[in-house]
PDB file of C-alpha atoms in Angstrom:
ATOM      1  CA  MET V   1     129.253  74.963  87.376  1.00  0.00           C
ATOM      2  CA  ALA V   2     126.969  73.922  90.285  1.00  0.00           C
ATOM      3  CA  ASN V   3     123.769  72.214  89.121  1.00  0.00           C
ATOM      4  CA  LEU V   4     122.210  75.489  90.807  1.00  0.00           C
ATOM      5  CA  GLY V   5     123.291  77.412  87.769  1.00  0.00           C
ATOM      6  CA  TYR V   6     121.654  75.764  85.283  1.00  0.00           C
ATOM      7  CA  SER V   7     118.745  75.819  87.396  1.00  0.00           C
ATOM      8  CA  PHE V   8     119.325  79.534  86.720  1.00  0.00           C
ATOM      9  CA  LEU V   9     119.770  79.077  83.494  1.00  0.00           C
ATOM     10  CA  LEU V  10     116.703  77.244  82.915  1.00  0.00           C
ATOM     11  CA  VAL V  11     114.436  79.646  85.038  1.00  0.00           C
ATOM     12  CA  LEU V  12     116.248  82.348  82.529  1.00  0.00           C
ATOM     13  CA  ALA V  13     114.894  80.827  79.167  1.00  0.00           C
ATOM     14  CA  ALA V  14     111.503  80.310  80.270  1.00  0.00           C
ATOM     15  CA  PHE V  15     111.480  83.787  81.750  1.00  0.00           C
ATOM     16  CA  ILE V  16     112.505  85.049  78.203  1.00  0.00           C
ATOM     17  CA  TRP V  17     109.986  82.770  76.094  1.00  0.00           C
ATOM     18  CA  GLY V  18     107.184  83.710  78.625  1.00  0.00           C
ATOM     19  CA  THR V  19     107.691  87.269  77.692  1.00  0.00           C
ATOM     20  CA  THR V  20     108.754  86.948  73.858  1.00  0.00           C
ATOM     21  CA  PHE V  21     104.929  86.213  73.251  1.00  0.00           C
ATOM     22  CA  VAL V  22     104.440  89.792  74.145  1.00  0.00           C
ATOM     23  CA  ALA V  23     106.691  90.317  71.353  1.00  0.00           C
ATOM     24  CA  GLN V  24     105.064  88.478  69.159  1.00  0.00           C
ATOM     25  CA  ALA V  25     101.794  89.344  70.042  1.00  0.00           C
ATOM     26  CA  GLU V  26     103.065  92.295  68.428  1.00  0.00           C
ATOM     27  CA  GLY V  27     105.025  91.324  65.828  1.00  0.00           C
ATOM     28  CA  ASN V  28     102.523  90.041  63.709  1.00  0.00           C
ATOM     29  CA  SER V  29     101.857  93.303  61.654  1.00  0.00           C
ATOM     30  CA  ALA V  30     103.916  92.116  58.186  1.00  0.00           C
ATOM     31  CA  GLY V  31     102.133  88.303  58.539  1.00  0.00           C
ATOM     32  CA  PRO V  32     103.129  85.083  61.185  1.00  0.00           C
ATOM     33  CA  PHE V  33     105.359  83.740  59.024  1.00  0.00           C
ATOM     34  CA  VAL V  34     107.762  86.684  57.830  1.00  0.00           C
ATOM     35  CA  PHE V  35     108.178  87.168  61.722  1.00  0.00           C
ATOM     36  CA  THR V  36     109.362  83.837  62.089  1.00  0.00           C
ATOM     37  CA  CYS V  37     111.617  83.410  58.676  1.00  0.00           C
ATOM     38  CA  VAL V  38     113.323  86.930  59.829  1.00  0.00           C
ATOM     39  CA  ARG V  39     113.641  85.967  63.508  1.00  0.00           C
ATOM     40  CA  ASN V  40     115.355  82.962  63.082  1.00  0.00           C
ATOM     41  CA  PHE V  41     117.249  83.663  60.138  1.00  0.00           C
ATOM     42  CA  VAL V  42     118.846  86.341  62.500  1.00  0.00           C
ATOM     43  CA  ALA V  43     118.843  84.403  65.503  1.00  0.00           C
ATOM     44  CA  THR V  44     121.113  81.966  63.017  1.00  0.00           C
ATOM     45  CA  PHE V  45     123.348  84.565  62.186  1.00  0.00           C
ATOM     46  CA  LEU V  46     124.450  85.397  65.043  1.00  0.00           C
ATOM     47  CA  LEU V  47     124.691  81.798  66.756  1.00  0.00           C
ATOM     48  CA  PHE V  48     127.070  80.705  64.026  1.00  0.00           C
ATOM     49  CA  GLY V  49     128.915  83.936  64.512  1.00  0.00           C
ATOM     50  CA  LEU V  50     129.405  83.208  68.718  1.00  0.00           C
ATOM     51  CA  ALA V  51     130.146  79.227  67.646  1.00  0.00           C
ATOM     52  CA  ARG V  52     133.309  80.448  65.796  1.00  0.00           C
ATOM     53  CA  ILE V  53     134.431  83.021  68.542  1.00  0.00           C
ATOM     54  CA  LEU V  54     134.467  80.183  70.993  1.00  0.00           C
ATOM     55  CA  ASP V  55     136.418  77.978  68.450  1.00  0.00           C
ATOM     56  CA  PHE V  56     138.802  80.908  68.498  1.00  0.00           C
ATOM     57  CA  ALA V  57     138.620  81.069  72.199  1.00  0.00           C
ATOM     58  CA  GLY V  58     139.334  77.588  72.301  1.00  0.00           C
ATOM     59  CA  LYS V  59     136.159  76.756  74.358  1.00  0.00           C
ATOM     60  CA  SER V  60     133.676  74.405  72.175  1.00  0.00           C
ATOM     61  CA  PRO V  61     135.375  71.163  73.203  1.00  0.00           C
ATOM     62  CA  ARG V  62     132.545  68.837  71.285  1.00  0.00           C
ATOM     63  CA  LYS V  63     133.457  71.303  67.823  1.00  0.00           C
ATOM     64  CA  PRO V  64     133.240  68.515  65.060  1.00  0.00           C
ATOM     65  CA  LYS V  65     136.591  67.149  64.803  1.00  0.00           C
ATOM     66  CA  ASN V  66     135.620  64.577  61.414  1.00  0.00           C
ATOM     67  CA  SER V  67     133.192  63.653  59.328  1.00  0.00           C
ATOM     68  CA  ALA V  68     130.931  61.419  61.226  1.00  0.00           C
ATOM     69  CA  ASP V  69     130.771  63.967  63.746  1.00  0.00           C
ATOM     70  CA  THR V  70     129.718  66.599  61.279  1.00  0.00           C
ATOM     71  CA  LYS V  71     127.494  64.358  60.578  1.00  0.00           C
ATOM     72  CA  LYS V  72     125.716  63.541  63.568  1.00  0.00           C
ATOM     73  CA  LEU V  73     125.427  66.929  64.549  1.00  0.00           C
ATOM     74  CA  TRP V  74     123.688  67.993  61.271  1.00  0.00           C
ATOM     75  CA  LYS V  75     121.671  64.592  61.983  1.00  0.00           C
ATOM     76  CA  ALA V  76     120.678  66.418  65.623  1.00  0.00           C
ATOM     77  CA  GLY V  77     120.386  69.791  63.983  1.00  0.00           C
ATOM     78  CA  ILE V  78     117.796  69.186  61.199  1.00  0.00           C
ATOM     79  CA  LEU V  79     115.851  66.635  63.595  1.00  0.00           C
ATOM     80  CA  CYS V  80     115.122  69.998  66.116  1.00  0.00           C
ATOM     81  CA  GLY V  81     114.967  72.123  63.692  1.00  0.00           C
ATOM     82  CA  ILE V  82     112.239  70.274  61.497  1.00  0.00           C
ATOM     83  CA  ALA V  83     110.599  70.352  65.414  1.00  0.00           C
ATOM     84  CA  LEU V  84     111.585  73.450  66.304  1.00  0.00           C
ATOM     85  CA  ALA V  85     109.531  74.931  63.121  1.00  0.00           C
ATOM     86  CA  PHE V  86     106.300  73.501  63.373  1.00  0.00           C
ATOM     87  CA  GLY V  87     106.579  74.848  67.113  1.00  0.00           C
ATOM     88  CA  THR V  88     107.595  78.492  66.581  1.00  0.00           C
ATOM     89  CA  ASN V  89     105.046  78.458  63.232  1.00  0.00           C
ATOM     90  CA  PHE V  90     101.699  76.983  64.632  1.00  0.00           C
ATOM     91  CA  GLN V  91     102.944  78.918  67.344  1.00  0.00           C
ATOM     92  CA  GLN V  92     102.788  82.541  65.758  1.00  0.00           C
ATOM     93  CA  LEU V  93      99.769  81.612  63.783  1.00  0.00           C
ATOM     94  CA  GLY V  94      97.941  81.203  66.897  1.00  0.00           C
ATOM     95  CA  LEU V  95      98.757  83.711  68.405  1.00  0.00           C
ATOM     96  CA  TYR V  96      98.126  86.035  64.999  1.00  0.00           C
ATOM     97  CA  LEU V  97      94.794  84.460  64.934  1.00  0.00           C
ATOM     98  CA  GLY V  98      93.223  85.908  67.790  1.00  0.00           C
ATOM     99  CA  THR V  99      95.028  83.407  71.568  1.00  0.00           C
ATOM    100  CA  SER V 100      96.298  85.910  73.694  1.00  0.00           C
ATOM    101  CA  ALA V 101      99.514  86.038  74.897  1.00  0.00           C
ATOM    102  CA  GLY V 102      98.866  84.703  78.411  1.00  0.00           C
ATOM    103  CA  LYS V 103      96.521  81.727  77.124  1.00  0.00           C
ATOM    104  CA  SER V 104      99.324  80.944  74.640  1.00  0.00           C
ATOM    105  CA  GLY V 105     101.567  80.590  77.065  1.00  0.00           C
ATOM    106  CA  PHE V 106      99.933  77.858  79.297  1.00  0.00           C
ATOM    107  CA  LEU V 107      98.495  75.834  75.987  1.00  0.00           C
ATOM    108  CA  THR V 108     102.028  76.108  74.919  1.00  0.00           C
ATOM    109  CA  THR V 109     103.369  74.693  78.059  1.00  0.00           C
ATOM    110  CA  CYS V 110     100.880  72.139  77.318  1.00  0.00           C
ATOM    111  CA  TYR V 111     104.874  70.212  75.491  1.00  0.00           C
ATOM    112  CA  ILE V 112     105.503  69.149  78.727  1.00  0.00           C
ATOM    113  CA  VAL V 113     102.694  66.981  79.284  1.00  0.00           C
ATOM    114  CA  LEU V 114     103.247  65.661  76.231  1.00  0.00           C
ATOM    115  CA  VAL V 115     106.517  64.523  76.339  1.00  0.00           C
ATOM    116  CA  PRO V 116     105.877  61.510  78.630  1.00  0.00           C
ATOM    117  CA  VAL V 117     103.132  60.843  76.434  1.00  0.00           C
ATOM    118  CA  LEU V 118     105.264  60.893  72.997  1.00  0.00           C
ATOM    119  CA  SER V 119     107.622  58.506  74.854  1.00  0.00           C
ATOM    120  CA  VAL V 120     106.049  55.813  74.518  1.00  0.00           C
ATOM    121  CA  LEU V 121     106.685  55.590  70.424  1.00  0.00           C
ATOM    122  CA  ILE V 122     110.488  55.192  71.695  1.00  0.00           C
ATOM    123  CA  GLY V 123     109.658  52.275  74.367  1.00  0.00           C
ATOM    124  CA  LYS V 124     109.461  54.122  77.593  1.00  0.00           C
ATOM    125  CA  LYS V 125     106.818  53.088  79.959  1.00  0.00           C
ATOM    126  CA  ILE V 126     103.933  55.665  81.740  1.00  0.00           C
ATOM    127  CA  SER V 127     102.874  55.319  84.904  1.00  0.00           C
ATOM    128  CA  PRO V 128      99.535  56.046  86.207  1.00  0.00           C
ATOM    129  CA  LYS V 129     100.259  59.465  87.800  1.00  0.00           C
ATOM    130  CA  ASN V 130     101.410  60.871  84.751  1.00  0.00           C
ATOM    131  CA  TRP V 131      98.033  59.495  82.460  1.00  0.00           C
ATOM    132  CA  LEU V 132      96.519  61.257  85.495  1.00  0.00           C
ATOM    133  CA  CYS V 133      98.563  64.370  84.713  1.00  0.00           C
ATOM    134  CA  VAL V 134      97.338  64.091  80.774  1.00  0.00           C
ATOM    135  CA  GLY V 135      93.851  63.729  82.033  1.00  0.00           C
ATOM    136  CA  LEU V 136      94.081  67.230  84.559  1.00  0.00           C
ATOM    137  CA  THR V 137      95.500  68.970  81.322  1.00  0.00           C
ATOM    138  CA  LEU V 138      92.143  67.456  79.152  1.00  0.00           C
ATOM    139  CA  VAL V 139      90.241  69.156  81.852  1.00  0.00           C
ATOM    140  CA  GLY V 140      92.280  72.992  82.227  1.00  0.00           C
ATOM    141  CA  LEU V 141      91.886  72.966  78.318  1.00  0.00           C
ATOM    142  CA  TYR V 142      88.383  72.292  78.838  1.00  0.00           C
ATOM    143  CA  LEU V 143      87.816  75.116  80.962  1.00  0.00           C
ATOM    144  CA  LEU V 144      90.376  77.594  78.716  1.00  0.00           C
ATOM    145  CA  CYS V 145      89.183  75.873  74.902  1.00  0.00           C
ATOM    146  CA  ILE V 146      85.569  75.839  75.222  1.00  0.00           C
ATOM    147  CA  LYS V 147      83.283  78.535  74.633  1.00  0.00           C
ATOM    148  CA  GLU V 148      79.976  78.806  74.394  1.00  0.00           C
ATOM    149  CA  GLY V 149      78.430  75.951  71.964  1.00  0.00           C
ATOM    150  CA  PHE V 150      81.372  73.998  72.872  1.00  0.00           C
ATOM    151  CA  SER V 151      83.581  75.187  70.511  1.00  0.00           C
ATOM    152  CA  ILE V 152      87.255  75.124  70.603  1.00  0.00           C
ATOM    153  CA  GLN V 153      88.745  78.149  68.379  1.00  0.00           C
ATOM    154  CA  LEU V 154      91.123  77.770  66.108  1.00  0.00           C
ATOM    155  CA  SER V 155      94.025  79.419  67.449  1.00  0.00           C
ATOM    156  CA  ASP V 156      93.251  77.082  70.477  1.00  0.00           C
ATOM    157  CA  GLY V 157      94.327  74.358  68.328  1.00  0.00           C
ATOM    158  CA  VAL V 158      96.800  75.385  66.446  1.00  0.00           C
ATOM    159  CA  LEU V 159      98.784  75.948  69.534  1.00  0.00           C
ATOM    160  CA  LEU V 160      98.273  72.562  70.765  1.00  0.00           C
ATOM    161  CA  LEU V 161      99.550  71.435  67.942  1.00  0.00           C
ATOM    162  CA  CYS V 162     102.801  74.305  68.553  1.00  0.00           C
ATOM    163  CA  ALA V 163     102.554  72.108  71.559  1.00  0.00           C
ATOM    164  CA  LEU V 164     103.178  68.499  70.507  1.00  0.00           C
ATOM    165  CA  SER V 165     106.030  69.767  68.019  1.00  0.00           C
ATOM    166  CA  PHE V 166     108.449  71.786  71.161  1.00  0.00           C
ATOM    167  CA  ALA V 167     108.033  68.250  72.587  1.00  0.00           C
ATOM    168  CA  THR V 168     109.610  66.157  69.644  1.00  0.00           C
ATOM    169  CA  GLN V 169     112.112  68.717  69.595  1.00  0.00           C
ATOM    170  CA  ILE V 170     112.611  68.174  73.595  1.00  0.00           C
ATOM    171  CA  LEU V 171     112.796  64.348  73.081  1.00  0.00           C
ATOM    172  CA  ILE V 172     115.453  65.346  70.740  1.00  0.00           C
ATOM    173  CA  VAL V 173     117.508  67.214  72.367  1.00  0.00           C
ATOM    174  CA  ASP V 174     117.283  65.094  75.775  1.00  0.00           C
ATOM    175  CA  LYS V 175     118.836  62.290  72.890  1.00  0.00           C
ATOM    176  CA  TYR V 176     121.417  64.460  71.200  1.00  0.00           C
ATOM    177  CA  GLY V 177     121.926  67.474  73.402  1.00  0.00           C
ATOM    178  CA  THR V 178     124.835  65.856  75.216  1.00  0.00           C
ATOM    179  CA  GLU V 179     126.873  64.247  72.056  1.00  0.00           C
ATOM    180  CA  VAL V 180     127.299  67.198  69.991  1.00  0.00           C
ATOM    181  CA  ASP V 181     128.327  70.927  70.097  1.00  0.00           C
ATOM    182  CA  ASN V 182     125.300  72.708  71.790  1.00  0.00           C
ATOM    183  CA  VAL V 183     125.706  76.155  69.971  1.00  0.00           C
ATOM    184  CA  ARG V 184     125.944  74.616  66.579  1.00  0.00           C
ATOM    185  CA  LEU V 185     122.699  72.347  67.347  1.00  0.00           C
ATOM    186  CA  SER V 186     121.013  75.474  68.130  1.00  0.00           C
ATOM    187  CA  ALA V 187     122.559  77.884  65.402  1.00  0.00           C
ATOM    188  CA  ILE V 188     121.266  74.348  62.682  1.00  0.00           C
ATOM    189  CA  GLN V 189     118.016  73.831  63.877  1.00  0.00           C
ATOM    190  CA  CYS V 190     117.285  77.889  63.781  1.00  0.00           C
ATOM    191  CA  LEU V 191     118.612  77.504  60.180  1.00  0.00           C
ATOM    192  CA  VAL V 192     116.461  75.144  59.300  1.00  0.00           C
ATOM    193  CA  ALA V 193     113.156  76.739  60.666  1.00  0.00           C
ATOM    194  CA  CYS V 194     114.267  79.633  58.967  1.00  0.00           C
ATOM    195  CA  VAL V 195     113.965  78.268  55.425  1.00  0.00           C
ATOM    196  CA  MET V 196     110.822  75.968  56.196  1.00  0.00           C
ATOM    197  CA  SER V 197     109.376  79.051  57.395  1.00  0.00           C
ATOM    198  CA  ALA V 198     110.718  81.038  53.932  1.00  0.00           C
ATOM    199  CA  PHE V 199     107.673  79.082  51.920  1.00  0.00           C
ATOM    200  CA  PRO V 200     104.375  79.799  53.662  1.00  0.00           C
ATOM    201  CA  MET V 201     106.314  83.442  54.513  1.00  0.00           C
ATOM    202  CA  PHE V 202     106.153  83.928  50.481  1.00  0.00           C
ATOM    203  CA  LEU V 203     102.950  81.430  49.662  1.00  0.00           C
ATOM    204  CA  VAL V 204     100.725  82.498  52.539  1.00  0.00           C
ATOM    205  CA  ASP V 205     101.987  86.434  53.801  1.00  0.00           C
ATOM    206  CA  MET V 206     103.774  87.778  50.307  1.00  0.00           C
ATOM    207  CA  LYS V 207     101.076  85.799  48.356  1.00  0.00           C
ATOM    208  CA  SER V 208     103.936  85.016  45.567  1.00  0.00           C
ATOM    209  CA  SER V 209     103.366  89.052  44.620  1.00  0.00           C
ATOM    210  CA  VAL V 210     105.773  91.554  44.462  1.00  0.00           C
ATOM    211  CA  GLU V 211     102.854  93.807  46.537  1.00  0.00           C
ATOM    212  CA  GLY V 212     103.505  91.512  49.589  1.00  0.00           C
ATOM    213  CA  LEU V 213     107.080  91.974  48.964  1.00  0.00           C
ATOM    214  CA  ALA V 214     107.037  95.429  49.191  1.00  0.00           C
ATOM    215  CA  SER V 215     103.914  95.428  52.620  1.00  0.00           C
ATOM    216  CA  ALA V 216     106.958  93.261  54.126  1.00  0.00           C
ATOM    217  CA  VAL V 217     109.416  95.787  53.274  1.00  0.00           C
ATOM    218  CA  GLU V 218     107.413  99.023  54.212  1.00  0.00           C
ATOM    219  CA  VAL V 219     106.812  96.983  57.433  1.00  0.00           C
ATOM    220  CA  TYR V 220     110.199  96.754  58.950  1.00  0.00           C
ATOM    221  CA  SER V 221     111.751  99.777  57.354  1.00  0.00           C
ATOM    222  CA  HIS V 222     110.453 101.181  60.522  1.00  0.00           C
ATOM    223  CA  ALA V 223     112.623 101.126  63.953  1.00  0.00           C
ATOM    224  CA  LYS V 224     109.449  99.909  66.101  1.00  0.00           C
ATOM    225  CA  ALA V 225     108.623  96.679  64.212  1.00  0.00           C
ATOM    226  CA  TRP V 226     112.018  95.775  64.820  1.00  0.00           C
ATOM    227  CA  ILE V 227     111.901  96.164  68.528  1.00  0.00           C
ATOM    228  CA  PRO V 228     109.401  92.923  68.735  1.00  0.00           C
ATOM    229  CA  LEU V 229     110.901  90.755  66.247  1.00  0.00           C
ATOM    230  CA  LEU V 230     115.057  91.583  67.300  1.00  0.00           C
ATOM    231  CA  TYR V 231     113.730  90.592  71.012  1.00  0.00           C
ATOM    232  CA  ALA V 232     112.165  87.148  69.798  1.00  0.00           C
ATOM    233  CA  ALA V 233     115.348  86.819  67.411  1.00  0.00           C
ATOM    234  CA  VAL V 234     118.359  87.699  70.225  1.00  0.00           C
ATOM    235  CA  LEU V 235     117.030  86.015  73.114  1.00  0.00           C
ATOM    236  CA  SER V 236     114.447  83.630  72.334  1.00  0.00           C
ATOM    237  CA  SER V 237     115.272  82.015  69.037  1.00  0.00           C
ATOM    238  CA  GLY V 238     118.721  82.909  69.855  1.00  0.00           C
ATOM    239  CA  VAL V 239     119.647  83.097  73.633  1.00  0.00           C
ATOM    240  CA  ALA V 240     116.628  80.762  75.275  1.00  0.00           C
ATOM    241  CA  PHE V 241     116.813  77.742  72.997  1.00  0.00           C
ATOM    242  CA  THR V 242     120.493  77.511  73.425  1.00  0.00           C
ATOM    243  CA  LEU V 243     120.067  77.996  77.353  1.00  0.00           C
ATOM    244  CA  GLN V 244     117.550  75.264  77.280  1.00  0.00           C
ATOM    245  CA  ILE V 245     119.893  72.954  74.600  1.00  0.00           C
ATOM    246  CA  VAL V 246     122.733  73.581  77.119  1.00  0.00           C
ATOM    247  CA  ALA V 247     121.296  73.141  80.605  1.00  0.00           C
ATOM    248  CA  GLN V 248     118.426  70.362  79.781  1.00  0.00           C
ATOM    249  CA  ASN V 249     121.269  67.121  80.295  1.00  0.00           C
ATOM    250  CA  LYS V 250     122.874  69.024  82.737  1.00  0.00           C
ATOM    251  CA  ILE V 251     121.031  68.851  85.508  1.00  0.00           C
ATOM    252  CA  ARG V 252     118.241  65.958  86.742  1.00  0.00           C
ATOM    253  CA  PRO V 253     115.355  66.193  83.338  1.00  0.00           C
ATOM    254  CA  THR V 254     112.311  66.431  86.555  1.00  0.00           C
ATOM    255  CA  VAL V 255     113.661  69.512  87.451  1.00  0.00           C
ATOM    256  CA  ALA V 256     114.403  70.845  84.488  1.00  0.00           C
ATOM    257  CA  SER V 257     111.179  70.519  83.155  1.00  0.00           C
ATOM    258  CA  LEU V 258     110.074  71.761  85.739  1.00  0.00           C
ATOM    259  CA  LEU V 259     111.723  74.684  85.412  1.00  0.00           C
ATOM    260  CA  MET V 260     111.016  75.293  81.575  1.00  0.00           C
ATOM    261  CA  SER V 261     107.189  74.993  82.596  1.00  0.00           C
ATOM    262  CA  LEU V 262     107.377  78.572  84.660  1.00  0.00           C
ATOM    263  CA  GLU V 263     107.134  79.565  80.986  1.00  0.00           C
ATOM    264  CA  SER V 264     103.348  80.144  81.083  1.00  0.00           C
ATOM    265  CA  VAL V 265     103.254  81.627  84.371  1.00  0.00           C
ATOM    266  CA  PHE V 266     105.872  84.586  82.850  1.00  0.00           C
ATOM    267  CA  ALA V 267     103.674  84.751  79.622  1.00  0.00           C
ATOM    268  CA  VAL V 268     100.649  85.362  81.861  1.00  0.00           C
ATOM    269  CA  LEU V 269     102.356  87.818  83.941  1.00  0.00           C
ATOM    270  CA  ALA V 270     104.215  89.484  80.996  1.00  0.00           C
ATOM    271  CA  GLY V 271     100.559  89.654  79.041  1.00  0.00           C
ATOM    272  CA  TRP V 272      98.994  90.990  82.430  1.00  0.00           C
ATOM    273  CA  ALA V 273     101.118  93.677  83.214  1.00  0.00           C
ATOM    274  CA  VAL V 274     102.175  94.588  79.314  1.00  0.00           C
ATOM    275  CA  LEU V 275      99.635  94.415  76.862  1.00  0.00           C
ATOM    276  CA  GLY V 276      96.515  94.995  79.852  1.00  0.00           C
ATOM    277  CA  GLU V 277      95.123  91.677  79.129  1.00  0.00           C
ATOM    278  CA  ARG V 278      92.403  89.607  81.135  1.00  0.00           C
ATOM    279  CA  LEU V 279      91.346  86.203  81.912  1.00  0.00           C
ATOM    280  CA  SER V 280      88.270  85.089  82.565  1.00  0.00           C
ATOM    281  CA  THR V 281      87.028  83.121  85.882  1.00  0.00           C
ATOM    282  CA  GLN V 282      86.809  80.154  84.108  1.00  0.00           C
ATOM    283  CA  GLU V 283      89.892  80.533  82.331  1.00  0.00           C
ATOM    284  CA  ALA V 284      92.120  80.916  84.839  1.00  0.00           C
ATOM    285  CA  LEU V 285      90.750  77.878  86.610  1.00  0.00           C
ATOM    286  CA  GLY V 286      91.953  76.202  83.525  1.00  0.00           C
ATOM    287  CA  CYS V 287      95.337  77.761  84.059  1.00  0.00           C
ATOM    288  CA  ILE V 288      95.176  76.849  87.302  1.00  0.00           C
ATOM    289  CA  ILE V 289      94.617  72.908  86.479  1.00  0.00           C
ATOM    290  CA  MET V 290      96.913  72.918  83.961  1.00  0.00           C
ATOM    291  CA  ALA V 291      99.941  74.589  86.110  1.00  0.00           C
ATOM    292  CA  VAL V 292      99.350  71.163  88.545  1.00  0.00           C
ATOM    293  CA  ALA V 293      99.503  69.063  85.890  1.00  0.00           C
ATOM    294  CA  VAL V 294     102.399  69.836  84.119  1.00  0.00           C
ATOM    295  CA  VAL V 295     104.301  70.251  87.618  1.00  0.00           C
ATOM    296  CA  LEU V 296     103.250  66.552  88.274  1.00  0.00           C
ATOM    297  CA  ALA V 297     103.412  65.271  85.579  1.00  0.00           C
ATOM    298  CA  GLN V 298     107.607  65.928  85.657  1.00  0.00           C
ATOM    299  CA  ILE V 299     107.472  65.254  89.260  1.00  0.00           C
ATOM    300  CA  ASN V 300     106.879  61.888  88.249  1.00  0.00           C
ATOM    301  CA  PHE V 301     108.647  61.154  84.231  1.00  0.00           C
ATOM    302  CA  SER V 302     112.189  61.270  84.039  1.00  0.00           C
ATOM    303  CA  SER V 303     114.084  59.458  81.881  1.00  0.00           C
ATOM    304  CA  LYS V 304     117.628  60.018  83.910  1.00  0.00           C
ATOM    305  CA  ASP V 305     116.742  60.159  86.962  1.00  0.00           C
TER     306      ASP V 305
END
C-alpha cells in the first residue's frame, strides 16, 4: 500500500475518533466507566477474533514465533493499554462532567502538542518552534476553558489528563509498532483498558452494590443504549486504534500526526450536526488557535523524517 493509502487510514481513524465524541456523550446513562469497560471488552473480543482469522489466512507476518516475541508483544500491549485506559476513562469522565463533544475533541487534540514535550523525557531535543506551539496551545486553552472568575471547569482539566495519556500511548506505539503484531497489540491494549476500567466501574458507577449492577443491566437491556456503545467499541476502540497502530509507523510521523489532528475538526462538526452544539466566539477563537498550534508543532517535530 502506498503512503497515500496509509494517509487515508489515518484520516479515517481521525473521523471515527471525532464522531465518537457524539456517541460517548450519548452513552453515559449507565455511568462513564461502565461505558468504557464494556466498549473495550467488545473491542478485545473482536480484535482477538480478527487476529485468529488473519493467522488462518496466513496474513500475520509478525505473529509471535517464540517466547521472546510473545514477551515483547505483551509488554508493548500492557504499556499501551495502561495509557489507553487512563486516556479513554478521563475522556469519558470529562464528557460525563459536562464538556461538549466538540470542545472535548479540541482538548483531546492537545496530545499532539504534548508528544514533543514528553519526548524530552526520552532524550529528544525540542526546537524553539515547538515551544512556541505549546505557548499558542496554552492561549487557546485559556480561551476555551477560562470562564467567569478565571476558573477552569473540572471537566476541562480531566480532558487535559486524557490528552497526556494519549500522548504517552502515541509514543509507546511509535516505539513498538514496527516490532510486534499490530492487531494483537491493539487487542491487548483494549484488554488491559477493559480490566483497568472494571475497578472504577464497580466502585463508582455501580457503588459496589447489587442495585448499581441492576441499574447498569437495565440501561443496556434497551437496544437504544447499545447504538453509541457499539459505535465506540467496534469503530473507535476496535477499528480506529488499530488503524493508528498500522499506519503510524508506515508514513512520515509529521504527516501522520497532522492527519490525526483532524479528529478535533470532525468532533466539532459532529457536535454541530448531531447534537446541535454551539461554541461562543471566544471558544471558537480558542479552537482556531489550538488547531494552528497542533499543525505547526507537527510540521517541525519528527523522529523519523
